Coordinates of C-alpha atoms and ligand atoms in Angstrom, one line a residue:
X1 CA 95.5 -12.3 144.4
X2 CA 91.9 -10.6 144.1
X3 CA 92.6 -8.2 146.8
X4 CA 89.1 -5.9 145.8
X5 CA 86.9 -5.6 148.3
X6 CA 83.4 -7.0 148.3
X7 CA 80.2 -4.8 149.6
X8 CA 79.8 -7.9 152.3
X9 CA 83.8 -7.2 153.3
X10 CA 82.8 -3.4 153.5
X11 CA 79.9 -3.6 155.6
X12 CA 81.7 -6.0 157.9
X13 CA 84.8 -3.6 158.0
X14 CA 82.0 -1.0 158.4
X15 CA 80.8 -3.1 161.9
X16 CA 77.4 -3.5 159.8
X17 CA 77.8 -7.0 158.6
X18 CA 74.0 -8.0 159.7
X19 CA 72.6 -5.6 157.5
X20 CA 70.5 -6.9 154.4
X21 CA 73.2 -8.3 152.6
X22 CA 72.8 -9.5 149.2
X23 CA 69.3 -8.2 148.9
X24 CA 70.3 -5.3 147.3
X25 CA 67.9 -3.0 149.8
X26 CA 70.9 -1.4 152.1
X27 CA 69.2 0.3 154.8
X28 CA 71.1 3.8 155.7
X29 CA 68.8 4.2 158.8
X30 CA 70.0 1.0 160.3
X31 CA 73.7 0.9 159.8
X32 CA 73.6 4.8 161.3
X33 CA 71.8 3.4 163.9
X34 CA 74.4 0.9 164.7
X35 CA 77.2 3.7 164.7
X36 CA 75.4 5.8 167.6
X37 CA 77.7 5.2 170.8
X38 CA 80.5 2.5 170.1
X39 CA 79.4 0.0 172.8
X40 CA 81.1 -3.1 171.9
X41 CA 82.4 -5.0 168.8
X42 CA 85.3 -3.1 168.4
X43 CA 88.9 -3.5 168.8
X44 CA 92.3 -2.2 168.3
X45 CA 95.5 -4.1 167.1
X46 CA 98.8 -4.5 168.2
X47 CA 100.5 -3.4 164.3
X48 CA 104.3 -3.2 165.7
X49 CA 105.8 -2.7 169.4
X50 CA 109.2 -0.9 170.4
X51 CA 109.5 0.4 166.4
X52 CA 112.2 2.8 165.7
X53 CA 111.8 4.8 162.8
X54 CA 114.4 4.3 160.6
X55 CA 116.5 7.0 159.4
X56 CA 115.7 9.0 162.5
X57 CA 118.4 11.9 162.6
X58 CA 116.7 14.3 165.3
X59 CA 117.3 18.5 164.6
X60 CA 119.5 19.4 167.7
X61 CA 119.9 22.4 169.8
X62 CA 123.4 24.1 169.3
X63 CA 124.1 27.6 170.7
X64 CA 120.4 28.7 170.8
X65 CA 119.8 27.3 166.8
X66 CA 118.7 24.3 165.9
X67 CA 120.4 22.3 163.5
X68 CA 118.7 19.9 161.0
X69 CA 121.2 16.8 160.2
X70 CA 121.8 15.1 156.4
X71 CA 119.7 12.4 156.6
X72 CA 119.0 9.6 154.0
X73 CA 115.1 9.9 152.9
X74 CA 113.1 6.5 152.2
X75 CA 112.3 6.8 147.7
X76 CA 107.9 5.8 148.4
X77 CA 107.2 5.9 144.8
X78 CA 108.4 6.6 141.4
X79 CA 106.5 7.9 138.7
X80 CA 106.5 9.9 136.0
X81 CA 104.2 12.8 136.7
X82 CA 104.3 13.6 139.9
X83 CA 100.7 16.2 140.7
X84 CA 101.3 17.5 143.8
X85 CA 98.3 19.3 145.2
X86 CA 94.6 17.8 144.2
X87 CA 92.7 20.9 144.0
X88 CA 90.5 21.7 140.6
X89 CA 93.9 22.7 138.9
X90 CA 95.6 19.2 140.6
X91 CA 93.0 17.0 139.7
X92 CA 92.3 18.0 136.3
X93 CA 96.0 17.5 135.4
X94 CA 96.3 14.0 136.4
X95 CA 93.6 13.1 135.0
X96 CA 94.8 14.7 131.4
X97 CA 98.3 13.8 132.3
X98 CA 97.2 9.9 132.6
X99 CA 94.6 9.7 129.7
X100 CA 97.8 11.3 127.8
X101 CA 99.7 8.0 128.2
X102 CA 101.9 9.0 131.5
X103 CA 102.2 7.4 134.9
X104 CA 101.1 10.0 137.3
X105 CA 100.9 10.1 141.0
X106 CA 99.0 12.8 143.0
X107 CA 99.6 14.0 146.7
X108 CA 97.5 16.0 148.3
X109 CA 97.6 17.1 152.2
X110 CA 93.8 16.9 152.7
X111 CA 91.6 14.1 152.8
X112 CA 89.7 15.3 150.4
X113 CA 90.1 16.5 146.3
X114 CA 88.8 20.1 145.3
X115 CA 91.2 22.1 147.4
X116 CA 89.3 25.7 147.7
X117 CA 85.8 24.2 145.1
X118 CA 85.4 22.1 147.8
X119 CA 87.2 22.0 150.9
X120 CA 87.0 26.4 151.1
X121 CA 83.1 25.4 149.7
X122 CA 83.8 28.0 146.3
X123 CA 80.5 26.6 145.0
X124 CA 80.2 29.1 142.1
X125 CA 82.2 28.1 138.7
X126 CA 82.5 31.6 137.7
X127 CA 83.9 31.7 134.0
X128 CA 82.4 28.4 133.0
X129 CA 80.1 30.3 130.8
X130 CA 81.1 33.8 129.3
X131 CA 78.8 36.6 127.0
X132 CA 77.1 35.2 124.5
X133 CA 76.4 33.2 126.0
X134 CA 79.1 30.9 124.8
X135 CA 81.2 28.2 126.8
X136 CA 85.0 28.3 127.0
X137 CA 86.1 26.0 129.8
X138 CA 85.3 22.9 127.7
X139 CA 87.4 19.5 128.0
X140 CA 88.0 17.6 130.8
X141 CA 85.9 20.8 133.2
X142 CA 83.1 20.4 131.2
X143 CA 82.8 17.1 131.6
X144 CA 83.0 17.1 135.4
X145 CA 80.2 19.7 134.7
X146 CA 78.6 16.7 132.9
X147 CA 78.7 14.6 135.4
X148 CA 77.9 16.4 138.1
X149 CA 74.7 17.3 136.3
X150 CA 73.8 13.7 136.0
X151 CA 74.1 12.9 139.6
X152 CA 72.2 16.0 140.7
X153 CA 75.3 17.7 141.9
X154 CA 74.9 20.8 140.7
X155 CA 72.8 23.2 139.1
X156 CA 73.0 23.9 135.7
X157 CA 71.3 26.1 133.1
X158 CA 72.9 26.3 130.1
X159 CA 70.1 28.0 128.0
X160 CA 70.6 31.1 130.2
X161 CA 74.2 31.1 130.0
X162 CA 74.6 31.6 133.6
X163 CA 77.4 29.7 135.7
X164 CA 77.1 26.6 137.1
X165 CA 77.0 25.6 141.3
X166 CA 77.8 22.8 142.6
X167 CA 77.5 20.5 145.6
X168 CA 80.9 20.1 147.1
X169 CA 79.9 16.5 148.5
X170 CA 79.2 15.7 144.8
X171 CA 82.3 17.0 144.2
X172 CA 84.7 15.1 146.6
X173 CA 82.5 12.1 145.0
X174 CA 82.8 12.9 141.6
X175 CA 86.5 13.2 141.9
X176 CA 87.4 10.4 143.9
X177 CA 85.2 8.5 141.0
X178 CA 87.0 9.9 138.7
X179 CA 90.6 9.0 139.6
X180 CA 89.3 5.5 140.6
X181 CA 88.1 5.2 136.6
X182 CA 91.8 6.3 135.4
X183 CA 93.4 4.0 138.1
X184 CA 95.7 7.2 139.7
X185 CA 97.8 6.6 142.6
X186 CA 96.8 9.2 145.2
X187 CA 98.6 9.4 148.7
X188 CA 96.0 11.8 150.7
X189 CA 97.4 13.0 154.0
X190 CA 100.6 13.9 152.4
X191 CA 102.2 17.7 152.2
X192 CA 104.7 18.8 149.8
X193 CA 107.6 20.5 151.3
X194 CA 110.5 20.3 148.6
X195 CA 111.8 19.7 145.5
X196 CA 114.8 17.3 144.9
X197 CA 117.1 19.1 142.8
X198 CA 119.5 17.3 140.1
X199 CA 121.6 20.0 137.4
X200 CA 118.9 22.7 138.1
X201 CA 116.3 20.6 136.9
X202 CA 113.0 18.7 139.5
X203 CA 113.7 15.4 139.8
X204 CA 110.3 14.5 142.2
X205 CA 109.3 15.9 145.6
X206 CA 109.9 15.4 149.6
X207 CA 106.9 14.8 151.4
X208 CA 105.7 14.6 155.0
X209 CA 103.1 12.2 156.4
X210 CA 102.1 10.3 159.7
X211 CA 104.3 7.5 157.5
X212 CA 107.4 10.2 157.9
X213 CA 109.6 12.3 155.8
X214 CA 109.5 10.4 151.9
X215 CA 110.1 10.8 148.8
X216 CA 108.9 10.7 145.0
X217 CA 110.4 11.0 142.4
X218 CA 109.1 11.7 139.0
X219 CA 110.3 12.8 135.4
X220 CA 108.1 15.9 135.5
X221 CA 106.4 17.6 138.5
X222 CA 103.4 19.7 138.2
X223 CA 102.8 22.2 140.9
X224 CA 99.0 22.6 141.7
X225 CA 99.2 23.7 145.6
X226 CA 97.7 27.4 144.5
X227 CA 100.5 28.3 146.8
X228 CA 103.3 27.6 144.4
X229 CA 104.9 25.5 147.3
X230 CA 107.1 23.2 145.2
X231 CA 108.3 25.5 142.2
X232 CA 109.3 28.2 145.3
X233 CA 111.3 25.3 147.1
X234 CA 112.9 24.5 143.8
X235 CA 114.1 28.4 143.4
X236 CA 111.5 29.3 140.7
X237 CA 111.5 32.7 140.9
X238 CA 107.7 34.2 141.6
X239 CA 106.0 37.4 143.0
X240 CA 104.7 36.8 146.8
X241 CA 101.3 38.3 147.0
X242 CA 98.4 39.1 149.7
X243 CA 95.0 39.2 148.9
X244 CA 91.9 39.0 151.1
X245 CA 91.4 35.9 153.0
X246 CA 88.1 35.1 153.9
X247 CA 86.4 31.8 155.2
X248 CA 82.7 30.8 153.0
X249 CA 79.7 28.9 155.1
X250 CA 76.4 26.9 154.5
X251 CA 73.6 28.5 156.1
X252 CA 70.4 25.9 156.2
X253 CA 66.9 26.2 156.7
X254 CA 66.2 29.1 154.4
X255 CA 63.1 27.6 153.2
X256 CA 61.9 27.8 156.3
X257 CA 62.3 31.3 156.8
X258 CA 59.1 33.8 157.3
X259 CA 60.3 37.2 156.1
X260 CA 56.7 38.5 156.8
X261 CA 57.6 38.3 160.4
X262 CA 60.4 40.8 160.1
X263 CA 60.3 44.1 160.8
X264 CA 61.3 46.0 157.4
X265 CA 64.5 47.6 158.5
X266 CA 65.7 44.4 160.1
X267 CA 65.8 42.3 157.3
X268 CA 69.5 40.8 156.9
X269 CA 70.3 42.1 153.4
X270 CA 72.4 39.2 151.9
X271 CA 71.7 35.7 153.1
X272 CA 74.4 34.0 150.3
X273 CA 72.9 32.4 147.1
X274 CA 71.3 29.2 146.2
X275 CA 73.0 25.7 146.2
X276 CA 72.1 22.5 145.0
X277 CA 70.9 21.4 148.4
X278 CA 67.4 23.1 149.3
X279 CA 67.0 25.6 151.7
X280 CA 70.8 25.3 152.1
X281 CA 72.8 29.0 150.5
X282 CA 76.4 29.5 150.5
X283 CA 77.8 32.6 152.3
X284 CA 80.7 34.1 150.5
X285 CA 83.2 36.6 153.3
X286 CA 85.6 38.5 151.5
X287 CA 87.6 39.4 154.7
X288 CA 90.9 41.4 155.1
X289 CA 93.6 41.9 152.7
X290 CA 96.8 39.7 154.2
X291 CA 99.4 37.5 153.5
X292 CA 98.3 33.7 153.0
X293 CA 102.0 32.3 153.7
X294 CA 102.3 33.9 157.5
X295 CA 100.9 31.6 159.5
X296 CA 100.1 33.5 162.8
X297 CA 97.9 35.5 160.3
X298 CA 96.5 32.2 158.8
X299 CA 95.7 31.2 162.4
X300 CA 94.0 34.4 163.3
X301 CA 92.1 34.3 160.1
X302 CA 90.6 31.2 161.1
X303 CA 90.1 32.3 164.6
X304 CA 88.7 35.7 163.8
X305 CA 86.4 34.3 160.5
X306 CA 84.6 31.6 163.0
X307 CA 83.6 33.8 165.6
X308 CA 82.2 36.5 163.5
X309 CA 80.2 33.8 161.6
X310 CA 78.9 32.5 164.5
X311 CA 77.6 35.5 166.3
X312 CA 76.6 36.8 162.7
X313 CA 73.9 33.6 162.5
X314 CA 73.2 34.4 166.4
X315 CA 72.3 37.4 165.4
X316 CA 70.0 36.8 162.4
X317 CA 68.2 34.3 164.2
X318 CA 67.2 36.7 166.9
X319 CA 65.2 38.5 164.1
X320 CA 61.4 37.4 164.0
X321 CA 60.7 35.1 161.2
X322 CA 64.6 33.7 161.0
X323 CA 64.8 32.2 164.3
X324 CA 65.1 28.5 162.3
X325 CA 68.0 29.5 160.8
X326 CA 71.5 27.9 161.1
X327 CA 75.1 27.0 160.3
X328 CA 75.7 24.3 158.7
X329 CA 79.1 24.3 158.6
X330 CA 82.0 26.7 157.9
X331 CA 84.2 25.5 155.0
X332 CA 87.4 23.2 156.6
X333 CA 89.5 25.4 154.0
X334 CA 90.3 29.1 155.0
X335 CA 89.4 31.1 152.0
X336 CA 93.3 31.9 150.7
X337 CA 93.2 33.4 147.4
X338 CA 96.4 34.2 145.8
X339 CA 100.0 34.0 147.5
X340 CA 102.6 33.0 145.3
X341 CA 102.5 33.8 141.6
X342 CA 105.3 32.1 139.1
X343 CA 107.4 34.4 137.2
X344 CA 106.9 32.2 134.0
X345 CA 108.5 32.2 130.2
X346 CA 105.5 34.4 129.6
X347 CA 103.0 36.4 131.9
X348 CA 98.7 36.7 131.4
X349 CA 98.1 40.4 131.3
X350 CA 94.7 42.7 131.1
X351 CA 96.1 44.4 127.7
X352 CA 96.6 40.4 126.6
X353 CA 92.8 40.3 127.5
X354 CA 91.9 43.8 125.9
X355 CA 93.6 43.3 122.8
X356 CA 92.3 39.8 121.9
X357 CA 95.9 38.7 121.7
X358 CA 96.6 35.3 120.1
X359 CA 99.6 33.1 121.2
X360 CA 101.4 30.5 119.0
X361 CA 101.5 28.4 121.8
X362 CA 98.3 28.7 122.8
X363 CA 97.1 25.7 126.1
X364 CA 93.6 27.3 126.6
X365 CA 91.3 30.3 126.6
X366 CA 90.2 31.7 130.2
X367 CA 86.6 33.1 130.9
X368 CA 85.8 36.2 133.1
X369 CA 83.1 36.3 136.2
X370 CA 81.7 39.3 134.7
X371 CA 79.5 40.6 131.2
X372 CA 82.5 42.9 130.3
X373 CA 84.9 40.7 129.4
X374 CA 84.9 37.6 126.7
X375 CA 87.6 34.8 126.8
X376 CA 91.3 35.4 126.4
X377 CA 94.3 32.9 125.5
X378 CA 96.6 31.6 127.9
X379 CA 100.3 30.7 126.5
X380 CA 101.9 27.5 127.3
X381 CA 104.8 30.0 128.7
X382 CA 102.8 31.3 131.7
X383 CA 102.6 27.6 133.5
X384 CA 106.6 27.1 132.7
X385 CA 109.1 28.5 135.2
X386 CA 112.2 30.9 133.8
X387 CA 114.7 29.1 134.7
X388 CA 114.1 25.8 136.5
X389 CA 113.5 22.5 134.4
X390 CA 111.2 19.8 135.0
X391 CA 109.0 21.3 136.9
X392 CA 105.2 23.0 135.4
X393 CA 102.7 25.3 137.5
X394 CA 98.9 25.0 137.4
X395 CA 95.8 26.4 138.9
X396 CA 96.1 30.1 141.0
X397 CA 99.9 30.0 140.8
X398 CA 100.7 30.5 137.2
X399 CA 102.3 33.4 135.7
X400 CA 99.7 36.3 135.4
X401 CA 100.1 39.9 136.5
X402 CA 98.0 41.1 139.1
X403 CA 95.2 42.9 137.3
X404 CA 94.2 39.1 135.9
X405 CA 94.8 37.5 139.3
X406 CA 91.1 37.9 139.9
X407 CA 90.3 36.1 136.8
X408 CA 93.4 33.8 136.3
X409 CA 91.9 32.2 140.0
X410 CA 88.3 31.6 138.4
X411 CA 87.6 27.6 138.9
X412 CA 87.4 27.0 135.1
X413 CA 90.4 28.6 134.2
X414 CA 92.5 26.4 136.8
X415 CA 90.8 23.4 134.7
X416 CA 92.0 24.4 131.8
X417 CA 95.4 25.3 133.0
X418 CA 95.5 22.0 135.1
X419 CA 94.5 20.5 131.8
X420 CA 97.0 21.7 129.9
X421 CA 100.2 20.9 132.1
X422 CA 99.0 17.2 132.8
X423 CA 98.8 16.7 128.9
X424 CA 102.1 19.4 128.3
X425 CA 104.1 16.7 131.5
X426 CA 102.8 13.5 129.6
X427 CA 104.3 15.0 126.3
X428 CA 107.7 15.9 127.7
X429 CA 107.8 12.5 129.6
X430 CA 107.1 10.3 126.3
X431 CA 109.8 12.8 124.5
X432 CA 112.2 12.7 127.3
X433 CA 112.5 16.3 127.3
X434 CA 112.0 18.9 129.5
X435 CA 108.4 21.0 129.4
X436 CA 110.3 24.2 128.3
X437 CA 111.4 21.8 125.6
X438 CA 108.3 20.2 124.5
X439 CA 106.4 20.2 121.3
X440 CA 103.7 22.9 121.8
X441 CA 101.9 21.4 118.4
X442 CA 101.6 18.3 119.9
X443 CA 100.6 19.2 123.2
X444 CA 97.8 21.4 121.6
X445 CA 96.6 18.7 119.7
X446 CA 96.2 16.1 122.4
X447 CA 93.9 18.7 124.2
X448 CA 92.1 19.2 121.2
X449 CA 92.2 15.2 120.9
X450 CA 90.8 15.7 124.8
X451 CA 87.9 18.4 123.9
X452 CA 89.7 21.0 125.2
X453 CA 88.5 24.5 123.8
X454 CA 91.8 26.7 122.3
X455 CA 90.2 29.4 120.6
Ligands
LIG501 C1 86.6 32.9 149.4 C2 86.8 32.6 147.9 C3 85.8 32.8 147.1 C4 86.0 32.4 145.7 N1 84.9 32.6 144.9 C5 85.0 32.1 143.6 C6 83.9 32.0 142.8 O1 82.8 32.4 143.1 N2 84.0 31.4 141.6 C7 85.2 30.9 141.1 O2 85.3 30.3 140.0 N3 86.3 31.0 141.9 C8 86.2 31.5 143.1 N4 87.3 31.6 143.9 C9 88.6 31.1 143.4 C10 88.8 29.6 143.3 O3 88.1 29.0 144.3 C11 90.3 29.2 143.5 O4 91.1 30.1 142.9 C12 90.5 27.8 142.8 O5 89.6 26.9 143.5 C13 92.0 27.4 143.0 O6 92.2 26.1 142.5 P1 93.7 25.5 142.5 O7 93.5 24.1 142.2 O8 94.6 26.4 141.7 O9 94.1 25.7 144.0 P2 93.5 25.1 145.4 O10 92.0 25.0 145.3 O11 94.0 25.9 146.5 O12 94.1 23.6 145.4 C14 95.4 23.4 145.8 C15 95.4 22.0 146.4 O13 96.7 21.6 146.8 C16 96.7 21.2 148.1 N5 98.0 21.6 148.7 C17 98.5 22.9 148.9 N6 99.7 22.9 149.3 C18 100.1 21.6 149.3 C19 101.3 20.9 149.6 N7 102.4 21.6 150.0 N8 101.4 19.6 149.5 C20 100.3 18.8 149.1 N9 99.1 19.4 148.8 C21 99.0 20.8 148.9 C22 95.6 21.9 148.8 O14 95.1 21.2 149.9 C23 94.5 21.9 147.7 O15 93.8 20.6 147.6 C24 87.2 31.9 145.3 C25 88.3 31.8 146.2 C26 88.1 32.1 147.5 C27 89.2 31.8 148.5

């Protein structure tokens, strides 16, 4: 059965069917015209009446604690690398982990890919480009670079070495695109909340969902939530951190802007820095030191970020000159930067990074956001767990003591670490081994194989 949809199906699914159709000369203006007030032509449908979930076992009161019953979990997929998280760690490994030769399956709790690049609105790929200048996040990161490039998604300038930033619509595009091309299956809307557990090893991952409580299972799972969320409910052991949690905006209309209006000592003295989209900057707030897995502070975070960027913009626009100024939006993704870190076979460390050290099982080389530093290896050891099996970390969560945290987080090192777990899973899966088991020669020479950049 051809079940792909045609543009004539979408545009009728759309409620835009009489549009200009076949023409080739869609008109945007029209079919947003058609979507102001929803006055007619549409309808809901009956899907299923009086349904019981099955498997329903309800958590009941007892003596003041409530009790959570065995109950049986519906298996929603199988697979053989499960990605759970689609951030730019998540995304990257499925993408390697597929073009590697494996199955892979990605859930992510969002509607949207990117995690923090695009859903927190990080628009700066810090550690793209290092001194020299000389590019180390090369492979599949680069060529999302690429790409972004072509479709006027970013901007990029790589005669002057600096870093590139991107457009975080472009993005959520680009990545969609992306695991279209390498036919992925995705479940959106989904959140990871534990491991299945079989002989100490991973055997796949619980999920929740407005579908219920399933499951996946999967030969090898790869852990890209930034929060560590799966390899913690497996009993990886790992260091709980807090960091500052802050919350980035889009302030527009900076081209419009007359500074000569201002009095001098009124001037606001950081407005954020350029992005792709004119007269649109990106504010970066740094914001308290606390702990990203308490969620009374998460909510006050929120809370506390919104209302101080608001009245911040109030304020700025009461200045003479900036009165056109205003928020575009604040980023859906509270700015959490490091919570969880894996304790893993082997750690990233500063002296690692002084000393120019170079690992035998080297997966990739991490840039720095600033002139001082160079690259620096990363060890396979640092995305694998001490003692649990079958399951790999990637992104903000692997194994690296605190003085790298700051640089371990950078965008294009979670590429290269997503990078190398998706190709390190799809290389334990075809040897039916477990990652700590896996043939570091041949994983490094299927990243090579994928442009990947080890030193
Ligand atoms: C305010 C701020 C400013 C920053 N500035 C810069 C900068 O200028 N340049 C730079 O390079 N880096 C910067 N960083 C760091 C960088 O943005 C992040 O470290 C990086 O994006 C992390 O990528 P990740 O894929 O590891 O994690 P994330 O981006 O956090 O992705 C994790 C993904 O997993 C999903 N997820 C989480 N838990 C679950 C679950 N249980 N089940 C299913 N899905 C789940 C999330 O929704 C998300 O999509 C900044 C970070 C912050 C917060």
């Amino acid at each position: 059965m051809n079940d792909r949809i045609t543009r004539r199906d979408y545009l009728r699914m759309l409620g835009i069917s009489g549009l200009a159709i076949g023409t080739g000369s869609f008109d945007p203006s029209r079919a947003l015209a058609r979507g102001v007030g929803e006055s007619g032509g549409f309808q809901s449908s009956v899907i299923a009446r009086d349904k019981v979930q099955p498997n329903r076992a309800n958590p009941v009161l007892i003596d003041g604690e409530v009790i959570q019953p065995q109950r049986k979990l519906q298996v929603f997929a199988e697979t053989d690398v499960l990605v759970v998280g689609g951030g730019s760690a998540g995304i990257v490994a499925a993408i390697a982990a597929k073009r590697a030769g494996a199955k892979v399956t990605v859930v992510e709790r969002y509607g949207h890919f990117g995690g923090l690049w695009t859903g927190g609105l990080v628009l700066v790929i810090l550690g793209h480009i290092v001194k020299g200048p000389k590019q180390v996040c090369q492979g599949i990161g680069e060529e999302i670079m690429r790409r972004l490039d072509k479709m006027d998604g970013a901007i990029i300038n790589r005669r002057t070495g600096s870093n590139p930033t991107v457009d975080a619509e472009a993005v959520k595009y680009l990545m969609v695109e992306m695991i279209e091309q390498e036919n992925i299956d995705v479940f959106l809307h989904c959140w990871g909340v534990d491991a299945i557990m079989q002989d100490g090893a991973v055997k796949g991952a619980v999920f929740e969902s407005k579908s219920g409580r399933q499951a996946i299972l999967a030969k090898v799972v790869i852990d890209a939530t930034g929060d560590g969320d799966i390899f913690a409910a497996a009993g990886a052991e790992f260091e709980h951190r807090s960091h500052n949690i802050g919350l980035v905006s889009r302030v527009g209309n900076l081209d419009k802007i007359d500074k000569s209006k201002a009095p001098p000592d009124a001037k606001p003295k950081h407005l954020g820095s350029a992005t792709p989209v004119k007269g649109v900057n990106w504010v970066n707030l740094r914001g308290p030191m606390v702990d990203g897995l308490d969620v009374a502070t998460l909510t006050r975070m929120e809370m506390n970020h919104r209302k101080f960027i608001w009245n911040n913009i109030r304020k700025t626009r009461s200045i003479p000159g900036y009165e056109r100024l205003y928020l575009v939006e604040t980023a859906p993704q509270l700015g959490v930067r490091i919570t969880r870190v894996l304790d893993g076979l082997n750690t990233v460390r500063l002296d690692h990074l002084k000393n120019a050290t170079k690992f035998p099982d080297v997966i990739g080389v991490g840039g720095a956001s600033n002139a001082e530093h160079g690259e620096w290896q990363i060890p396979y050891g640092a995305l694998v767990p001490e003692k649990i099996d079958n399951v790999l970390a990637a992104g903000r969560c692997i194994s690296a003591e605190l003085r790298m945290a700051d640089l371990v987080r950078l965008i294009p090192n979670c590429f290269v670490t997503g990078h190398a777990a998706g190709v390190a899973a799809a290389v334990a899966v075809r040897d039916r081994c477990s990652p700590r088991d896996a043939d570091v020669s041949k994983i490094q020479k299927i990243l090579r194989q994928q442009e990947a950049y080890l030193g």
